[in-house]
C-alpha positions as CSV (number, residue, x, y, z in Angstrom):
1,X,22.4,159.5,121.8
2,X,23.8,159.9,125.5
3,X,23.6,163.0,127.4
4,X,25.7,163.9,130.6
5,X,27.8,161.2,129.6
6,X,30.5,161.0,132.7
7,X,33.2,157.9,133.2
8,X,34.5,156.5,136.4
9,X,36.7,153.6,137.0
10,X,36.0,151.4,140.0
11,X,38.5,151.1,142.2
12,X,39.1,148.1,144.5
13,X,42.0,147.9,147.3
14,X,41.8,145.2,149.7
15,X,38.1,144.9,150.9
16,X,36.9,148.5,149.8
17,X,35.1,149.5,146.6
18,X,35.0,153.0,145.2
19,X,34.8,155.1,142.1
20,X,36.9,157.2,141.3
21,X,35.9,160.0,138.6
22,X,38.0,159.8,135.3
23,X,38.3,163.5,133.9
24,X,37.8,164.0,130.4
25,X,38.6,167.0,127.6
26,X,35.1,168.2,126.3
27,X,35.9,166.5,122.7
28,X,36.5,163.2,124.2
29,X,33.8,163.4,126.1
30,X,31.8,164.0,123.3
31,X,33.2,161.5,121.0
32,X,33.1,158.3,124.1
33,X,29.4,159.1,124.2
34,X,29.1,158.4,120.7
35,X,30.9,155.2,120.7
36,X,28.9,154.0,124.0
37,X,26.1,154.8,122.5
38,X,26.9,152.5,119.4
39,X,27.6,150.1,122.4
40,X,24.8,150.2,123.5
41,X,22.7,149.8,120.8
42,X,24.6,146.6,120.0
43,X,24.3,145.4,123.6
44,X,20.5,145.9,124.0
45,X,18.6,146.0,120.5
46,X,17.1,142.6,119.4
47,X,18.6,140.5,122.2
48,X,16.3,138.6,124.2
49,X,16.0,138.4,127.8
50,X,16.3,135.5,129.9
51,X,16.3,134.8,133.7
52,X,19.9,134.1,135.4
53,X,20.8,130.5,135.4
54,X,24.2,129.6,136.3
55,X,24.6,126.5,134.7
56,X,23.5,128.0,130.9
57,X,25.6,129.7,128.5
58,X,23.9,132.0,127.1
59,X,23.8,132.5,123.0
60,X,25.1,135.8,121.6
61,X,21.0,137.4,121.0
62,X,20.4,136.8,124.8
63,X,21.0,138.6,127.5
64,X,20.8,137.6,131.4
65,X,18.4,139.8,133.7
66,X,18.0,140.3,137.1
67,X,15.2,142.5,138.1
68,X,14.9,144.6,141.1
69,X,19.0,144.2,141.3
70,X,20.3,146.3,144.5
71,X,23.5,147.7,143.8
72,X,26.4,147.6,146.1
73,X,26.5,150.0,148.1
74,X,29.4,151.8,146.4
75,X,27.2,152.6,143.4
76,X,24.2,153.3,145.3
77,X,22.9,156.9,144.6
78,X,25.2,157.5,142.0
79,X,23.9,159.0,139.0
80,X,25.2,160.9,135.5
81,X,24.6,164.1,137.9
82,X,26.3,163.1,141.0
83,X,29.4,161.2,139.2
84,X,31.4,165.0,138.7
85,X,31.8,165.2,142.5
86,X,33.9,162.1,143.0
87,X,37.4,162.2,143.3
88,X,39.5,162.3,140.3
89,X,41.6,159.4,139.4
90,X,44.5,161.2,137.9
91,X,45.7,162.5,141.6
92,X,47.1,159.1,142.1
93,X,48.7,156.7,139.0
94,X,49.1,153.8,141.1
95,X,45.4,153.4,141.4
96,X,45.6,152.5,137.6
97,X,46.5,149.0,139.1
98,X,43.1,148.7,141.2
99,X,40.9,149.4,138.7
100,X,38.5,146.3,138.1
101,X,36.3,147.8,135.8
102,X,34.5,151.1,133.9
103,X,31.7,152.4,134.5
104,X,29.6,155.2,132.0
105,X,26.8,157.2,133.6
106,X,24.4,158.7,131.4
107,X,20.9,159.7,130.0
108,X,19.5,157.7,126.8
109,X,17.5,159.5,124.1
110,X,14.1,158.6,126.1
111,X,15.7,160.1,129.6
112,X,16.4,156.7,131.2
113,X,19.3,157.0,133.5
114,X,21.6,154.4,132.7
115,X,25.0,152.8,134.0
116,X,27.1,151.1,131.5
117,X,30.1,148.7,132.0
118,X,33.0,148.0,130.5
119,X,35.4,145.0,131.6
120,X,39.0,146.4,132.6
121,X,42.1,144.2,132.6
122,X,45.6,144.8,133.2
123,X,46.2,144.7,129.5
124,X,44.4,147.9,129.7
125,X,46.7,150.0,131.8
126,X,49.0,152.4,129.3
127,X,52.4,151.8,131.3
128,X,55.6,154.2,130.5
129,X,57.9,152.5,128.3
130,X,55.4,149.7,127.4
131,X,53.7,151.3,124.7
132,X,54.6,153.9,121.9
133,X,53.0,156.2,120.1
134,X,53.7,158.0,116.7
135,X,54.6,161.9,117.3
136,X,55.6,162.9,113.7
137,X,58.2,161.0,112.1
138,X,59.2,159.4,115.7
139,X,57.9,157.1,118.4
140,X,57.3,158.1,122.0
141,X,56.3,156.8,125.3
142,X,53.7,158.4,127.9
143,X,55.0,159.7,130.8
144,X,52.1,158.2,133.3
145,X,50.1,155.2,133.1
146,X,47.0,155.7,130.8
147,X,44.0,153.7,130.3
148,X,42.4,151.9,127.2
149,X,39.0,151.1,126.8
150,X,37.4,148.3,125.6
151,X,34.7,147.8,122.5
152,X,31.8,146.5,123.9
153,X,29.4,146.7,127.0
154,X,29.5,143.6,129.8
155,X,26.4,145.0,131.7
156,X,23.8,147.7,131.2
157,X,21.9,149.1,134.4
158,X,18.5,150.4,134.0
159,X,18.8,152.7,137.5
160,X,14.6,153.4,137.4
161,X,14.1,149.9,136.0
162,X,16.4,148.6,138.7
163,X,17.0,145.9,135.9
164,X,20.8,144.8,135.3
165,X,21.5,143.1,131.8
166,X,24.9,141.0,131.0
167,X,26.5,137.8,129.1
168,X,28.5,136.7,131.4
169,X,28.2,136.0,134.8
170,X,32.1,135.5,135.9
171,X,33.2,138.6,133.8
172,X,30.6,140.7,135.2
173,X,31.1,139.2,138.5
174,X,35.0,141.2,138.3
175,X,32.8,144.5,138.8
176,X,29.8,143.7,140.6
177,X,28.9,141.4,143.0
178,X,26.9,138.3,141.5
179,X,27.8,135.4,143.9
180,X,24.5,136.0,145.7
181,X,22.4,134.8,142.8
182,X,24.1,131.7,142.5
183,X,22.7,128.3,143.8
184,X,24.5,126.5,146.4
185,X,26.0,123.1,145.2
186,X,24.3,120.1,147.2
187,X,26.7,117.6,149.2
188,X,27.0,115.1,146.4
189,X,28.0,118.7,144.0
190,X,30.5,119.4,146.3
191,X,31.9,116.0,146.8
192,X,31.7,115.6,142.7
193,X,34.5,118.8,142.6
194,X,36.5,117.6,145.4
195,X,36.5,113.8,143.9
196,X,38.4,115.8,140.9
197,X,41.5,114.1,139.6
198,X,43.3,117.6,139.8
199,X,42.6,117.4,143.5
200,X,44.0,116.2,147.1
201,X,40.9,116.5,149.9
202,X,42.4,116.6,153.3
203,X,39.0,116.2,154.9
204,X,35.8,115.3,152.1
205,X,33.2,114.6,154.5
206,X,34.0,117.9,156.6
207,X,33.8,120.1,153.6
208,X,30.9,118.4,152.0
209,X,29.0,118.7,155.2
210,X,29.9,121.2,157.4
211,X,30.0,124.3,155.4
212,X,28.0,127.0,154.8
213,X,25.7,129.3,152.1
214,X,29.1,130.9,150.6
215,X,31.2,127.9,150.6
216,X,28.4,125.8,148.7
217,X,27.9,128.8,145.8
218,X,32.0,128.7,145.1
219,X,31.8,125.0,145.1
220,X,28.7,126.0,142.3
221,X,30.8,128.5,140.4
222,X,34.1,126.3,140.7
223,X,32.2,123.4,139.0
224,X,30.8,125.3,136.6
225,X,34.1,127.4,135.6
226,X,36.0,124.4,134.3
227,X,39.4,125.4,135.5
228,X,40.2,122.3,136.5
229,X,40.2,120.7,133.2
230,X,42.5,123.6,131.6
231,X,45.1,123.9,134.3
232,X,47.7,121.5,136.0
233,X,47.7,121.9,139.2
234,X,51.7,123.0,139.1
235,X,50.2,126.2,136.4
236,X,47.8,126.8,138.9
237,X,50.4,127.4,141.4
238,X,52.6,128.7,139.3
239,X,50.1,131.5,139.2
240,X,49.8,131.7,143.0
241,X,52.6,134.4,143.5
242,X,51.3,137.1,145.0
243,X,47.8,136.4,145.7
244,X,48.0,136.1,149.5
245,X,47.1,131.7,149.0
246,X,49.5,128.6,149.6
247,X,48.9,126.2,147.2
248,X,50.1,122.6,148.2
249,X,50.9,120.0,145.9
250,X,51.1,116.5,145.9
251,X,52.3,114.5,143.4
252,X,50.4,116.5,140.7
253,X,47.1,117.3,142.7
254,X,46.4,120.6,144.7
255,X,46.0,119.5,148.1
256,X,42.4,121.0,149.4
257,X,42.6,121.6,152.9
258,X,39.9,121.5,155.4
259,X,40.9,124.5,157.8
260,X,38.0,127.1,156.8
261,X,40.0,129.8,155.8
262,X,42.6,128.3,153.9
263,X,39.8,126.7,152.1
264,X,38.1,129.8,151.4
265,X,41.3,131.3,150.2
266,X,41.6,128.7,147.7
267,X,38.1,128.2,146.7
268,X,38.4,132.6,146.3
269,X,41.7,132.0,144.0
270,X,40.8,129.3,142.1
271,X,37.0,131.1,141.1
272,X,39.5,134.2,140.5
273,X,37.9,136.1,143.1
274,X,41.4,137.2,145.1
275,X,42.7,139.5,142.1
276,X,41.9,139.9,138.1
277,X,42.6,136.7,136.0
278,X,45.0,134.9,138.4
279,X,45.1,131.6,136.5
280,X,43.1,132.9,132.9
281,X,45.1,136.2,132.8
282,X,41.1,137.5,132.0
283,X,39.4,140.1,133.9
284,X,37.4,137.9,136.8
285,X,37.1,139.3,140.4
286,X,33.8,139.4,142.8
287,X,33.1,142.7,144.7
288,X,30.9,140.5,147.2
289,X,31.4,141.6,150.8
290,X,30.1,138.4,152.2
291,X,32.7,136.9,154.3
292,X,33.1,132.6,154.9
293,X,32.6,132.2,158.8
């Protein structure tokens, strides 16, 4: 079972990361430590471990580790005893909309301290009017935005291990930051995604050349999500609204630009690291701080 099981949703608006405490009644309390527990158990028993490799897909018994994973620094020193000190989530509804994932703090039957995560999309959110519930013979709508959980785990954190298990890297990349374990794509990688036929290089030689450590990892992870091949370039930017990026595009390709920040924007958008889901509608967002120069 779980013990001082405690729930907090993490928070993201703009560049800052926090989590904020979500308040429980004892009885639900009780009866999410249960079902995480079950969670966990599915997540973790018989499943083998395997290092991180970007380019595999892992089979449903494995699990990705990293060992000796640092934390952001958000998380750091947070524990199953410290989480009841954090601010409370309910003192402002339209943080609902920033969550980007959940996060369960808790002891194991052995003692271990654990952190447990959940992916969070916007499907999630409870909004007034959107949903209704059954109250005797009638239906009814909430009067604040409400969360649901999901039904399975996307990462377990072992914090005396310092060992972090998930499935998938761009779903767990939404809540913590995994961009730094990617490999860098090589010139020729680079010049491969640019060369695609969903795409318009202003400059190929510039951005194959003269770019930098987090410019060749999202070249990596744009290669390897394979949005390109599910999405015309005019649903792509269909989806742009709103994300802070200009998508150009000519005669059915995006045009890629070659001024450094526009390209990072789009790189950022199309790995769906500006927002959750952009393109996908899926929960996908990076936590990374690491900023392009």
């Amino acid at each position: 079972m779980l013990s001082n099981f405690q729930l907090a949703a993490i928070i993201k608006l703009n560049a800052r990361v926090r989590l904020l405490r979500i308040p429980l009644h004892q009885n639900l309390q009780n009866t999410l430590a249960e079902i995480w527990y079950t969670q966990l158990r599915t997540f973790v028993e018989g499943v083998q471990k395997i290092a991180f490799d970007a380019g595999y897909q892992p089979e449903q018994h494995e699990r990705f580790q990293l060992e000796d994973y640092e934390p952001p620094e958000w998380l750091q020193n947070q524990t199953s005893r410290t989480v009841h000190v954090l601010d409370p989530i309910n003192n402002n509804d339209a943080l609902v909309e920033s969550i980007r994932g959940i996060a369960g703090f808790a002891h194991d039957d052995r003692g271990t301290e654990l952190i447990l995560f959940q992916n969070f999309s916007r499907s999630h959110v409870i909004v007034p009017g959107q949903f209704l519930f059954l109250q005797r013979d009638t239906y009814e709508t909430t009067e604040r935005r409400g969360l649901t959980l999901d039904n399975k785990l996307g990462a377990v954190y072992n914090v005396g291990d310092r060992e972090l298990l998930f499935h998938n890297f761009r779903t767990v990349n939404t809540f913590l930051p995994l961009a730094e374990f990617y490999e860098e794509a090589s010139e020729e990688q680079i010049r491969e995604v640019l060369s695609h036929e969903l795409l318009a290089p202003e400059n190929t030689d510039t951005l194959a050349t003269d770019t930098n450590q987090w410019f060749r990892k999202r070249f990596a992870m744009l290669k390897d999500s394979g949005v390109l091949d599910q999405y015309s370039a005019r649903q792509i930017k269909s989806k742009s609204a709103g994300y802070d990026v200009e998508i150009k595009v000519s005669h059915g390709k995006i045009v890629f630009p070659a001024e450094r920040q526009a390209a990072k924007k789009l790189l950022q958008f199309l790995n769906e690291e500006l927002y959750r889901g952009a393109i996908t509608e899926k929960l996908y967002e990076t936590n990374s701080k690491r900023e392009a120069d």
